[in-house]
Amino acid sequence: MTRINAIVALGVLALAASLPLWLAHSAFLLNVALVTLIFTAAAIAWNIVAYGGQISFGHSVFFGLGAYATVLLKVDFNLTPWLGIFVSGLLAAIVAVGIGMLSLRQRGIYFALVTFALTLIFSILAVHFEGLTGGDVGLSVPLLGNAPTQFQFTSKIWYYYIALAFVAAFFAIAAWVYSSRLGLSLRAIRDDENAARACGVKTVQLKIVTLALSGLLTGIIGGVYVQSTLFIDPNTAFGANTAIQIALIAIAGGMGRLCGPLVGGIILVPLQQVLGASLWGWPAGLNLALYAIVVLTILLLDPRGMVDLAEGIAATARRLVLRGAKT
Amino acid sequence: MIALVQTIITGVLVGSLFGLFSSGFALSFGITRVVNFSHGDFVTLGMYASLMLLLGFGVHPLLSIVLVTPLMFLLGMLVYRVVIEQTLKRRMERPEDAQHAQMVITLALSILIENMLLLAFGSATRTMNGVFAGDVNLGPLYANKAQLAAFFISTVCFGILWFVLTRTSFGKTMRATVDDRDMATMIGIDTRAVYAVSFGIGIALAGIAGIVLATFYPVAPLTGSTLIIIAFVTVVLGGLGNVVGAFIGGLTVGIVQQLTATYVALDLQNVGIFVVFILILILRPQGLFGRRIAA
């Protein structure tokens, strides 16, 4: 990262850290900010797979595994969620390796199809194995009041800062992957898998390792999510909606771009949350229909997402200014 | 033994409809390379059309097929021209970039259609009663009349599709476009039109399947999201972009689903499909009838 980028990143971080002081006063806005951070973190994790040109529509599987495992580790083994989220993340990473071995040997869109189909299977299984997961009803985290050692706080502000720390950490990891040798190999795979292979890049292994890393991070943030809501059900955990939400943020922001999920998350999640709340009482479906129209418009304007769109606009503006300066 | 045969019969009857809309998906994917996540929602659209025409105007679903299919075809062409083609206008470094954008665009389209349906019809699950009621008995075996009609209609429609693709000059045009788009353009084929038309046919097939499916399958705004996953499994089973494979894959999925529902657990019927899906991915990733596709 260049120095300018680092300054910008720190500035954004400071802005986000001060947000509860000047904008997110109400409980509602604080919650919007919290959900934004959690899904942004998940989208950053998703995007690591996208560096290699793979597009996953099943990240809810890792998210849901992280959430369920965190609760179950606490309930059945009395493991504090502070450790539980990481153990759950490892579990998600192991599952990711399995999924990767199944689907990443094939190229092209197989991975997208397989991961999307997985969301359905995991939600059906979570409903079916009622004894373990509580079935349709879902699982609640045992309420402990204000118990910092058990990752439970009565004030949402703590969750906000914890989620912010995870966003920052995930972003740093993503930036590191992007600039590392791994990132270079991933870009080579994305651009031309055959050529990458010919250059000695172990394409399939690298794709699986990347998916495992992404699954690990997504599982961890799933655990953070369940601690902040204290409740999880099969549909929120594994459902296609969550998978689509995560992917949509990153893609509409800019797939495979470092800042893509950040921009996408900061714009789209609050939009969806505010639409949902302000159209309360209107016929169901209107809010998501409007949300879909916004996403469609963004992608029709620029299929590569908002970061690319902004760059295009900036370039055009610069050209106009330069032309103005010449005449 | 009779129970087994009975289960397989039901599976084939239901699976034929899976096969029909999946072959529509395979057709539009095979030709345009668009992974249409909203394909299942066009099935739902057909289901609602069938239901509303029957309840509102007393139109029999068989007549609805004739009325609605051309509209679905036009709708499909419109969606392709207005929405999907936009992704091809910008100069892309690689076609895969456009493909990713297309996936997300059809995904957003899917969210849009589902929520429009929710707006229009509410979240209640609706069923159609009285059309093709009762069973046909053959000794100890029986077949639900609606499912029998579904099998008949989807086989006929698939037969027509197969005939058009393999025996007409238009089908030749389409296959030429698949084989080599640039070459096809050079010999005077309007590939842009071929893309739009094949996408339209794909949607029309989804519509027909939906109209027939509504006679025995309950419909809700989100029905399409399950159907699209069935379509994914089916086309991977049959080999991506292989239209005949998709139809046979649909039959297989129907049989596996019914077998799982009868012998394992009713609520796990779609997990059974997935077990087959995973086995296929391990043993024969190019699909039962697919050629190994490069890159």
Coordinates of C-alpha atoms in Angstrom, one line a residue:
Chain A
M1 CA 0.0 0.0 0.0
T2 CA 1.3 3.4 -0.9
R3 CA 1.4 6.1 1.8
I4 CA -1.6 8.0 0.3
N5 CA -3.7 4.8 0.4
A6 CA -2.7 4.2 4.0
I7 CA -3.7 7.8 4.9
V8 CA -7.1 7.4 3.1
A9 CA -7.6 4.1 4.9
L10 CA -6.9 5.5 8.3
G11 CA -9.1 8.5 7.5
V12 CA -12.0 6.2 6.6
L13 CA -11.4 4.2 9.8
A14 CA -11.4 7.3 11.9
L15 CA -14.6 8.4 10.3
A16 CA -16.2 5.1 10.9
A17 CA -15.0 5.0 14.5
S18 CA -16.5 8.5 15.2
L19 CA -19.8 7.6 13.4
P20 CA -21.7 6.7 16.6
L21 CA -20.9 10.2 18.0
W22 CA -22.4 12.3 15.2
L23 CA -24.7 10.2 13.0
A24 CA -25.7 6.9 14.5
H25 CA -27.4 8.4 17.6
S26 CA -30.6 6.3 17.5
A27 CA -30.7 2.6 18.2
F28 CA -32.0 2.1 14.7
L29 CA -29.2 3.9 13.0
L30 CA -26.6 2.2 15.1
N31 CA -28.1 -1.1 14.1
V32 CA -28.0 -0.2 10.5
A33 CA -24.3 0.7 10.9
L34 CA -23.7 -2.6 12.6
V35 CA -25.4 -4.7 10.0
T36 CA -23.5 -2.7 7.3
L37 CA -20.1 -3.5 8.9
I38 CA -20.9 -7.2 9.3
F39 CA -22.0 -7.6 5.7
T40 CA -19.2 -5.5 4.5
A41 CA -16.8 -7.8 6.3
A42 CA -18.4 -10.8 4.8
A43 CA -18.2 -9.2 1.3
I44 CA -14.5 -8.5 1.8
A45 CA -14.0 -12.1 2.6
W46 CA -16.0 -13.1 -0.4
N47 CA -14.0 -10.9 -2.6
I48 CA -10.8 -12.8 -1.8
V49 CA -12.2 -15.7 -3.8
A50 CA -13.1 -13.3 -6.6
Y51 CA -9.5 -12.2 -7.0
G52 CA -9.0 -15.6 -8.7
G53 CA -12.0 -15.0 -10.9
Q54 CA -14.3 -17.3 -9.0
I55 CA -17.7 -16.1 -8.1
S56 CA -19.4 -17.7 -5.1
F57 CA -23.2 -17.6 -4.5
G58 CA -22.9 -19.8 -1.4
H59 CA -21.0 -17.8 1.1
S60 CA -24.0 -18.0 3.4
V61 CA -22.9 -21.6 4.1
F62 CA -19.7 -20.4 5.8
F63 CA -21.6 -17.5 7.4
G64 CA -24.2 -19.8 8.8
L65 CA -21.8 -22.5 9.9
G66 CA -19.9 -19.8 11.8
A67 CA -23.1 -18.6 13.5
Y68 CA -24.5 -22.0 14.4
A69 CA -21.2 -23.4 15.5
T70 CA -20.5 -20.4 17.8
V71 CA -23.8 -20.8 19.5
L72 CA -23.5 -24.6 19.8
L73 CA -20.0 -24.4 21.1
K74 CA -21.2 -22.1 23.9
V75 CA -24.4 -24.2 24.6
D76 CA -22.9 -27.7 24.5
F77 CA -19.3 -27.1 25.5
N78 CA -19.5 -23.8 27.3
L79 CA -16.7 -22.4 25.1
T80 CA -16.6 -18.6 25.3
P81 CA -17.7 -17.1 21.9
W82 CA -14.5 -15.1 21.9
L83 CA -12.7 -18.4 21.1
G84 CA -15.9 -20.0 19.6
I85 CA -15.9 -17.6 16.6
F86 CA -12.4 -18.7 15.6
V87 CA -13.1 -22.4 16.1
S88 CA -16.2 -21.9 14.0
G89 CA -14.2 -20.1 11.4
L90 CA -11.9 -23.1 11.2
L91 CA -14.8 -25.4 10.8
A92 CA -16.1 -23.2 8.0
A93 CA -12.6 -23.3 6.4
I94 CA -12.6 -27.1 6.5
V95 CA -16.0 -27.2 4.8
A96 CA -14.7 -24.7 2.3
V97 CA -11.8 -27.1 1.5
G98 CA -14.4 -29.8 0.9
I99 CA -16.5 -27.6 -1.4
G100 CA -13.4 -26.4 -3.2
M101 CA -12.2 -30.0 -3.9
L102 CA -15.6 -30.7 -5.3
S103 CA -16.2 -27.7 -7.4
L104 CA -12.9 -25.9 -8.2
R105 CA -11.4 -28.7 -10.4
Q106 CA -13.9 -27.6 -13.0
R107 CA -13.5 -24.2 -14.5
G108 CA -16.0 -21.5 -15.5
I109 CA -19.4 -21.3 -14.0
Y110 CA -19.4 -24.6 -12.2
F111 CA -18.3 -23.1 -9.0
A112 CA -21.1 -20.5 -9.1
L113 CA -23.8 -23.2 -9.7
V114 CA -22.5 -25.6 -7.1
T115 CA -22.1 -23.0 -4.3
F116 CA -25.6 -21.6 -5.0
A117 CA -27.1 -25.1 -4.8
L118 CA -25.3 -25.6 -1.5
T119 CA -27.3 -22.8 0.1
L120 CA -30.5 -24.8 -0.4
I121 CA -29.0 -28.0 1.0
F122 CA -27.6 -26.5 4.1
S123 CA -30.9 -24.7 5.0
I124 CA -32.8 -28.0 4.4
L125 CA -30.3 -29.9 6.6
A126 CA -30.5 -27.2 9.3
V127 CA -34.2 -27.5 9.4
H128 CA -34.2 -31.3 9.4
F129 CA -31.7 -31.9 12.2
E130 CA -33.9 -30.3 14.7
G131 CA -32.2 -31.9 17.7
L132 CA -28.9 -30.1 16.9
T133 CA -30.1 -26.9 15.3
G134 CA -33.5 -26.2 16.8
G135 CA -35.0 -26.7 13.3
D136 CA -37.2 -24.1 11.7
V137 CA -37.4 -22.1 15.0
G138 CA -33.7 -21.5 15.1
L139 CA -31.3 -21.2 18.0
S140 CA -31.0 -18.5 20.7
V141 CA -27.8 -17.6 22.5
P142 CA -28.3 -18.0 26.2
L143 CA -28.9 -14.5 27.5
L144 CA -26.3 -13.4 30.1
G145 CA -26.9 -9.7 30.3
N146 CA -23.8 -7.6 30.1
A147 CA -21.0 -10.3 30.0
P148 CA -17.9 -9.0 28.2
T149 CA -16.1 -12.3 28.7
Q150 CA -18.9 -14.1 27.0
F151 CA -19.1 -11.7 24.0
Q152 CA -22.4 -10.3 25.2
F153 CA -23.1 -6.6 25.7
T154 CA -26.3 -4.8 26.6
S155 CA -25.2 -1.8 24.5
K156 CA -24.9 -2.3 20.7
I157 CA -22.1 0.2 20.5
W158 CA -19.6 -2.5 21.7
Y159 CA -20.7 -4.8 18.8
Y160 CA -20.3 -1.8 16.5
Y161 CA -16.6 -1.3 17.4
I162 CA -15.9 -5.0 17.4
A163 CA -17.4 -5.4 13.9
L164 CA -15.4 -2.3 12.8
A165 CA -12.2 -4.0 14.1
F166 CA -13.0 -7.1 12.1
V167 CA -13.7 -5.0 8.9
A168 CA -10.4 -3.3 9.4
A169 CA -8.6 -6.6 10.0
F170 CA -10.3 -8.3 7.0
F171 CA -9.4 -5.3 4.8
A172 CA -5.8 -5.6 5.9
I173 CA -5.8 -9.3 5.2
A174 CA -7.4 -8.7 1.8
A175 CA -4.8 -6.0 1.0
W176 CA -2.0 -8.3 2.0
V177 CA -3.4 -11.1 -0.2
Y178 CA -3.8 -8.7 -3.0
S179 CA -0.2 -7.5 -2.9
S180 CA 1.4 -10.9 -2.0
R181 CA 2.6 -13.6 -4.3
L182 CA -0.7 -15.4 -3.7
G183 CA -2.5 -12.4 -5.1
L184 CA -0.3 -12.3 -8.1
S185 CA -0.9 -16.0 -8.7
L186 CA -4.7 -15.5 -8.3
R187 CA -4.7 -12.7 -10.8
A188 CA -2.8 -14.9 -13.2
I189 CA -5.4 -17.6 -12.7
R190 CA -8.2 -15.1 -13.3
D191 CA -6.6 -13.8 -16.5
D192 CA -5.6 -17.0 -18.0
E193 CA -5.8 -20.3 -16.1
N194 CA -3.9 -22.3 -18.7
A195 CA -1.1 -19.8 -18.9
A196 CA -0.9 -19.6 -15.1
R197 CA -0.6 -23.3 -15.0
A198 CA 2.1 -23.4 -17.6
C199 CA 4.0 -20.9 -15.5
G200 CA 4.0 -23.4 -12.6
V201 CA 1.1 -22.0 -10.6
K202 CA -0.7 -24.8 -8.8
T203 CA -4.0 -23.4 -9.9
V204 CA -6.5 -25.8 -8.2
Q205 CA -4.6 -25.9 -4.9
L206 CA -4.3 -22.1 -4.8
K207 CA -8.0 -21.7 -5.5
I208 CA -8.9 -24.1 -2.7
V209 CA -6.5 -22.4 -0.3
T210 CA -8.1 -19.1 -1.1
L211 CA -11.6 -20.4 -0.6
A212 CA -10.5 -21.8 2.7
L213 CA -9.2 -18.4 3.8
S214 CA -12.3 -16.7 2.6
G215 CA -14.5 -19.4 4.4
L216 CA -12.5 -18.9 7.6
L217 CA -13.1 -15.1 7.6
T218 CA -16.7 -15.5 6.6
G219 CA -17.3 -18.1 9.4
I220 CA -15.7 -15.7 12.0
I221 CA -17.9 -12.8 11.0
G222 CA -20.9 -15.2 11.1
G223 CA -20.1 -15.8 14.7
V224 CA -19.8 -12.1 15.4
Y225 CA -23.2 -11.7 13.7
V226 CA -24.9 -14.2 15.9
Q227 CA -23.5 -12.7 19.0
S228 CA -24.9 -9.3 18.0
T229 CA -28.4 -10.6 17.3
L230 CA -28.3 -13.5 19.8
F231 CA -30.4 -15.5 17.5
I232 CA -30.0 -17.5 14.3
D233 CA -32.4 -19.5 12.1
P234 CA -31.8 -21.7 9.1
N235 CA -33.0 -19.1 6.5
T236 CA -30.9 -16.2 7.8
A237 CA -27.9 -18.5 8.3
F238 CA -27.8 -20.5 5.1
G239 CA -30.5 -19.1 2.9
A240 CA -29.9 -18.0 -0.7
N241 CA -30.8 -14.4 0.3
T242 CA -27.8 -14.1 2.6
A243 CA -25.5 -15.6 0.0
I244 CA -26.9 -13.2 -2.6
Q245 CA -26.6 -10.3 -0.3
I246 CA -22.9 -10.9 0.3
A247 CA -22.1 -11.5 -3.3
L248 CA -24.2 -8.6 -4.5
I249 CA -22.4 -6.1 -2.2
A250 CA -19.0 -7.1 -3.5
I251 CA -20.0 -7.3 -7.2
A252 CA -22.0 -4.1 -7.3
G253 CA -19.1 -2.4 -5.5
G254 CA -16.4 -3.9 -7.8
M255 CA -15.7 -7.6 -8.0
G256 CA -12.0 -8.4 -7.4
R257 CA -11.3 -4.8 -6.6
L258 CA -9.8 -4.2 -3.1
C259 CA -12.2 -1.4 -2.3
G260 CA -15.2 -2.9 -4.1
P261 CA -16.9 -4.6 -1.1
L262 CA -16.2 -1.6 1.1
V263 CA -17.9 0.8 -1.3
G264 CA -20.7 -1.6 -2.1
G265 CA -21.3 -2.4 1.6
I266 CA -21.3 1.2 2.7
I267 CA -23.8 2.2 0.0
L268 CA -26.0 -0.8 -0.5
V269 CA -26.6 -2.2 3.0
P270 CA -27.8 1.1 4.5
L271 CA -29.9 1.6 1.4
Q272 CA -31.6 -1.7 1.9
Q273 CA -32.1 -1.3 5.6
V274 CA -33.5 2.2 5.3
L275 CA -35.8 1.2 2.4
G276 CA -37.0 -1.7 4.5
A277 CA -37.7 0.5 7.5
S278 CA -39.2 3.5 5.7
L279 CA -41.5 1.4 3.6
W280 CA -42.8 -0.3 6.7
G281 CA -46.6 -0.6 6.3
W282 CA -46.4 -0.5 2.5
P283 CA -47.1 -3.8 0.7
A284 CA -44.4 -6.4 1.3
G285 CA -41.9 -6.7 -1.5
L286 CA -41.8 -3.0 -2.5
N287 CA -38.6 -2.3 -0.6
L288 CA -36.7 -5.2 -2.1
A289 CA -38.1 -4.5 -5.6
L290 CA -36.8 -1.0 -5.3
Y291 CA -33.5 -2.3 -4.0
A292 CA -33.2 -4.7 -7.0
I293 CA -33.9 -1.8 -9.4
V294 CA -31.1 0.3 -7.8
V295 CA -28.6 -2.7 -8.2
L296 CA -29.8 -3.3 -11.7
T297 CA -29.2 0.3 -12.6
I298 CA -25.7 0.4 -11.2
L299 CA -24.8 -2.8 -13.1
L300 CA -26.3 -1.6 -16.3
L301 CA -24.4 1.7 -16.0
D302 CA -21.2 -0.2 -15.4
P303 CA -21.1 -4.0 -15.2
R304 CA -17.8 -3.8 -13.3
G305 CA -19.4 -2.0 -10.4
M306 CA -19.3 1.3 -8.6
V307 CA -15.6 1.6 -8.1
D308 CA -15.1 1.3 -11.8
L309 CA -18.0 3.7 -12.5
A310 CA -16.5 6.3 -10.1
E311 CA -13.1 5.9 -11.8
G312 CA -14.7 6.4 -15.2
I313 CA -16.5 9.5 -14.1
A314 CA -13.3 10.9 -12.5
A315 CA -11.3 10.2 -15.7
T316 CA -14.0 12.0 -17.8
A317 CA -14.0 14.9 -15.4
R318 CA -10.2 15.2 -15.5
R319 CA -10.3 15.2 -19.3
L320 CA -12.9 17.9 -19.3
V321 CA -10.9 20.0 -16.9
L322 CA -7.7 19.5 -18.9
R323 CA -9.4 20.4 -22.1
G324 CA -10.8 23.5 -20.4
A325 CA -7.4 24.5 -19.2
K326 CA -5.9 24.2 -22.8
T327 CA -8.5 26.4 -24.5
Chain B
M1 CA -41.8 -53.6 -5.6
I2 CA -45.1 -52.0 -6.7
A3 CA -44.3 -49.1 -4.4
L4 CA -40.9 -48.7 -6.1
V5 CA -42.4 -48.8 -9.6
Q6 CA -45.1 -46.3 -8.5
T7 CA -42.4 -44.0 -7.1
I8 CA -40.4 -44.1 -10.3
I9 CA -43.5 -43.4 -12.4
T10 CA -44.4 -40.4 -10.3
G11 CA -40.8 -39.3 -10.5
V12 CA -40.7 -39.5 -14.3
L13 CA -44.0 -37.6 -14.6
V14 CA -42.9 -34.7 -12.3
G15 CA -39.3 -34.8 -13.6
S16 CA -40.5 -34.2 -17.2
L17 CA -41.5 -30.7 -16.2
F18 CA -38.1 -30.2 -14.5
G19 CA -36.6 -31.4 -17.7
L20 CA -38.7 -28.9 -19.8
F21 CA -37.7 -25.8 -17.9
S22 CA -34.1 -27.0 -17.5
S23 CA -33.8 -27.6 -21.2
G24 CA -34.9 -24.0 -21.6
F25 CA -32.2 -22.9 -19.3
A26 CA -29.6 -25.1 -21.0
L27 CA -30.7 -23.7 -24.4
S28 CA -30.3 -20.1 -23.4
F29 CA -27.0 -20.9 -21.6
G30 CA -25.6 -23.0 -24.4
I31 CA -26.2 -20.2 -27.0
T32 CA -25.9 -16.9 -25.1
R33 CA -23.6 -18.2 -22.3
V34 CA -25.9 -16.3 -19.9
V35 CA -26.4 -18.1 -16.5
N36 CA -29.9 -16.9 -16.0
F37 CA -30.6 -16.9 -12.2
S38 CA -34.1 -15.5 -12.9
H39 CA -35.1 -18.6 -15.0
G40 CA -37.0 -20.1 -12.1
D41 CA -38.9 -17.0 -11.6
F42 CA -40.2 -17.1 -15.1
V43 CA -41.6 -20.5 -14.3
T44 CA -43.3 -18.9 -11.3
L45 CA -44.6 -16.2 -13.6
G46 CA -46.1 -18.9 -15.8
M47 CA -47.7 -20.5 -12.8
Y48 CA -49.3 -17.3 -11.7
A49 CA -50.5 -16.6 -15.2
S50 CA -52.1 -20.0 -15.4
L51 CA -53.7 -19.6 -12.0
M52 CA -55.0 -16.1 -12.6
L53 CA -56.4 -16.9 -16.0
L54 CA -58.3 -19.9 -14.6
L55 CA -59.6 -18.1 -11.5
G56 CA -60.3 -14.7 -13.2
F57 CA -61.5 -15.7 -16.7
G58 CA -62.1 -19.5 -16.4
V59 CA -59.4 -20.1 -19.0
H60 CA -58.3 -23.7 -19.0
P61 CA -54.5 -24.1 -18.5
L62 CA -54.2 -25.9 -21.8
L63 CA -55.6 -22.8 -23.5
S64 CA -53.4 -20.7 -21.4
I65 CA -50.4 -22.4 -22.9
V66 CA -51.4 -21.1 -26.3
L67 CA -52.2 -17.6 -25.0
V68 CA -49.3 -17.1 -22.6
T69 CA -46.4 -18.8 -24.4
P70 CA -46.0 -16.2 -27.2
L71 CA -46.1 -13.4 -24.5
M72 CA -43.4 -15.2 -22.5
F73 CA -41.3 -15.5 -25.7
L74 CA -41.6 -11.8 -26.3
L75 CA -40.8 -11.0 -22.7
G76 CA -37.7 -13.1 -22.9
M77 CA -36.5 -11.3 -26.0
L78 CA -37.3 -8.0 -24.3
V79 CA -35.3 -8.9 -21.2
Y80 CA -32.4 -10.0 -23.3
R81 CA -32.4 -6.9 -25.5
V82 CA -33.1 -4.4 -22.7
V83 CA -31.2 -5.8 -19.8
I84 CA -28.7 -8.5 -20.7
E85 CA -27.4 -7.1 -23.9
Q86 CA -26.2 -4.0 -22.1
T87 CA -23.4 -6.0 -20.6
L88 CA -22.0 -6.7 -24.0
K89 CA -22.0 -3.1 -25.2
R90 CA -19.1 -2.1 -23.1
R91 CA -15.9 -3.3 -24.4
M92 CA -14.9 -6.1 -22.1
E93 CA -11.4 -7.4 -21.8
R94 CA -12.7 -10.9 -21.7
P95 CA -16.2 -12.5 -22.2
E96 CA -16.1 -13.9 -18.6
D97 CA -16.3 -10.4 -17.3
A98 CA -19.6 -9.9 -19.1
Q99 CA -20.7 -13.3 -17.8
H100 CA -20.1 -12.4 -14.2
A101 CA -22.0 -9.1 -14.7
Q102 CA -24.8 -11.0 -16.4
M103 CA -25.1 -13.4 -13.5
V104 CA -25.6 -10.6 -11.1
I105 CA -27.9 -8.8 -13.3
T106 CA -30.2 -11.8 -13.7
L107 CA -29.9 -12.3 -9.9
A108 CA -31.1 -8.7 -9.4
L109 CA -33.8 -9.4 -11.9
S110 CA -34.8 -12.5 -9.9
I111 CA -35.1 -10.4 -6.7
L112 CA -37.2 -7.9 -8.7
I113 CA -39.6 -10.4 -10.2
E114 CA -40.0 -12.3 -6.8
N115 CA -40.9 -9.1 -5.0
M116 CA -43.2 -7.8 -7.8
L117 CA -45.1 -11.1 -7.5
L118 CA -45.1 -10.6 -3.7
L119 CA -46.5 -7.1 -4.2
A120 CA -49.2 -8.3 -6.7
F121 CA -50.3 -11.6 -5.1
G122 CA -49.2 -11.5 -1.5
S123 CA -47.1 -14.1 0.2
A124 CA -49.8 -16.8 0.5
T125 CA -49.2 -20.1 -1.2
R126 CA -51.9 -20.8 -3.7
T127 CA -53.1 -24.1 -5.3
M128 CA -55.3 -24.8 -8.2
N129 CA -58.0 -27.3 -7.7
G130 CA -60.3 -29.1 -10.1
V131 CA -58.2 -29.1 -13.2
F132 CA -57.2 -32.6 -14.2
A133 CA -58.6 -34.0 -10.9
G134 CA -58.3 -37.6 -10.0
D135 CA -56.1 -40.5 -11.0
V136 CA -55.8 -42.9 -13.9
N137 CA -55.5 -46.5 -12.6
L138 CA -53.6 -49.3 -14.3
G139 CA -53.8 -52.4 -12.2
P140 CA -52.2 -51.7 -8.9
L141 CA -50.5 -48.6 -10.3
Y142 CA -51.9 -45.1 -10.7
A143 CA -51.0 -41.8 -12.1
N144 CA -52.2 -38.4 -11.1
K145 CA -54.1 -36.9 -14.2
A146 CA -52.4 -33.5 -13.8
Q147 CA -49.0 -35.1 -13.7
L148 CA -49.8 -37.3 -16.7
A149 CA -50.9 -34.3 -18.7
A150 CA -47.7 -32.6 -17.6
F151 CA -45.6 -35.5 -18.9
F152 CA -47.5 -35.5 -22.2
I153 CA -47.2 -31.7 -22.7
S154 CA -43.5 -31.5 -21.8
T155 CA -42.6 -34.5 -24.0
V156 CA -44.4 -32.9 -26.9
C157 CA -42.8 -29.5 -26.3
F158 CA -39.4 -31.0 -25.9
G159 CA -40.0 -33.0 -29.1
I160 CA -40.8 -29.8 -31.0
L161 CA -37.7 -28.1 -29.5
W162 CA -35.5 -31.0 -30.5
F163 CA -37.0 -31.0 -34.0
V164 CA -36.5 -27.3 -34.4
L165 CA -32.9 -27.5 -33.2
T166 CA -31.9 -30.5 -35.3
R167 CA -34.1 -30.5 -38.4
T168 CA -34.8 -27.0 -39.4
S169 CA -32.6 -24.3 -41.0
F170 CA -33.2 -22.1 -38.0
G171 CA -31.9 -24.7 -35.7
K172 CA -28.9 -25.0 -37.9
T173 CA -28.3 -21.3 -37.6
M174 CA -28.5 -21.6 -33.8
R175 CA -26.0 -24.5 -33.7
A176 CA -23.7 -22.7 -36.0
T177 CA -23.8 -19.7 -33.7
V178 CA -22.8 -21.9 -30.7
D179 CA -20.0 -23.5 -32.6
D180 CA -18.3 -20.4 -33.8
R181 CA -19.9 -17.1 -33.3
D182 CA -17.6 -15.1 -35.5
M183 CA -17.7 -17.5 -38.4
A184 CA -21.5 -17.5 -38.2
T185 CA -21.5 -13.7 -38.4
M186 CA -19.2 -13.9 -41.4
I187 CA -21.5 -16.1 -43.3
G188 CA -24.4 -13.7 -42.8
I189 CA -26.1 -15.0 -39.7
D190 CA -27.6 -12.3 -37.5
T191 CA -26.1 -13.6 -34.3
R192 CA -27.6 -10.8 -32.2
A193 CA -31.0 -12.0 -33.3
V194 CA -30.2 -15.6 -32.7
Y195 CA -29.1 -14.7 -29.1
A196 CA -32.3 -12.9 -28.4
V197 CA -34.5 -15.5 -30.0
S198 CA -32.9 -18.4 -28.1
F199 CA -33.2 -16.5 -24.9
G200 CA -36.8 -15.9 -25.7
I201 CA -37.4 -19.6 -26.4
G202 CA -35.7 -20.5 -23.1
I203 CA -38.1 -18.2 -21.2
A204 CA -41.1 -19.5 -23.2
L205 CA -40.2 -23.1 -22.2
A206 CA -40.0 -21.9 -18.6
G207 CA -43.5 -20.3 -19.0
I208 CA -45.0 -23.5 -20.4
A209 CA -43.5 -25.6 -17.6
G210 CA -44.9 -23.1 -15.1
I211 CA -48.4 -23.1 -16.6
V212 CA -48.6 -26.9 -16.4
L213 CA -46.8 -27.1 -13.1
A214 CA -49.5 -24.9 -11.5
T215 CA -52.1 -27.6 -12.0
F216 CA -50.6 -29.8 -9.3
Y217 CA -47.9 -27.8 -7.6
P218 CA -48.6 -25.0 -5.1
V219 CA -47.2 -21.6 -6.1
A220 CA -45.8 -18.8 -3.9
P221 CA -43.7 -15.7 -5.0
L222 CA -40.5 -17.5 -3.9
T223 CA -41.2 -20.8 -5.7
G224 CA -38.8 -19.9 -8.4
S225 CA -35.8 -19.9 -6.1
T226 CA -36.2 -23.6 -5.4
L227 CA -36.8 -24.3 -9.1
I228 CA -33.7 -22.6 -10.2
I229 CA -31.6 -24.8 -8.0
I230 CA -33.3 -27.8 -9.5
A231 CA -32.4 -26.4 -12.9
F232 CA -28.8 -26.0 -11.9
V233 CA -28.5 -29.5 -10.7
T234 CA -30.3 -30.8 -13.8
V235 CA -28.0 -29.0 -16.2
V236 CA -24.8 -30.0 -14.4
L237 CA -26.2 -33.6 -14.5
G238 CA -26.9 -33.4 -18.2
G239 CA -23.8 -31.5 -19.1
L240 CA -23.8 -27.7 -19.3
G241 CA -25.5 -26.3 -22.3
N242 CA -26.7 -29.8 -23.5
V243 CA -30.4 -29.5 -24.2
V244 CA -31.1 -33.2 -24.5
G245 CA -29.0 -33.9 -21.4
A246 CA -31.0 -31.3 -19.5
F247 CA -34.2 -33.1 -20.3
I248 CA -32.9 -36.5 -19.3
G249 CA -31.3 -34.8 -16.2
G250 CA -34.7 -33.5 -15.3
L251 CA -36.2 -37.0 -15.4
T252 CA -33.4 -38.3 -13.3
V253 CA -33.9 -35.5 -10.7
G254 CA -37.6 -36.2 -10.6
I255 CA -37.0 -39.9 -9.9
V256 CA -34.3 -39.3 -7.3
Q257 CA -36.5 -36.7 -5.6
Q258 CA -39.5 -39.1 -5.4
L259 CA -37.3 -42.0 -4.2
T260 CA -35.8 -39.9 -1.4
A261 CA -39.2 -38.6 -0.4
T262 CA -40.6 -42.1 -0.2
Y263 CA -37.7 -44.1 1.3
V264 CA -35.7 -41.5 3.3
A265 CA -37.7 -38.5 4.5
L266 CA -40.2 -36.3 2.8
D267 CA -38.5 -33.0 3.8
L268 CA -35.1 -34.3 2.6
Q269 CA -36.3 -34.9 -1.0
N270 CA -34.1 -32.1 -2.3
V271 CA -31.1 -33.4 -0.4
G272 CA -31.4 -36.6 -2.3
I273 CA -31.0 -34.6 -5.5
F274 CA -27.9 -33.0 -4.1
V275 CA -26.2 -36.3 -3.2
V276 CA -26.5 -37.3 -6.8
F277 CA -25.2 -33.9 -7.8
I278 CA -22.1 -34.3 -5.6
L279 CA -21.5 -37.8 -7.0
I280 CA -21.7 -36.5 -10.5
L281 CA -19.2 -33.7 -9.6
I282 CA -16.8 -36.3 -8.3
L283 CA -17.2 -39.0 -10.8
R284 CA -18.2 -37.3 -14.0
P285 CA -17.9 -33.5 -13.7
Q286 CA -18.6 -32.9 -17.3
G287 CA -22.1 -34.3 -16.8
L288 CA -23.7 -37.5 -17.9
F289 CA -23.9 -36.4 -21.6
G290 CA -21.4 -33.6 -21.6
R291 CA -18.2 -33.2 -23.5
R292 CA -15.3 -32.0 -21.4
I293 CA -15.4 -28.3 -21.9
A294 CA -12.1 -26.4 -22.1
A295 CA -11.5 -23.2 -20.0

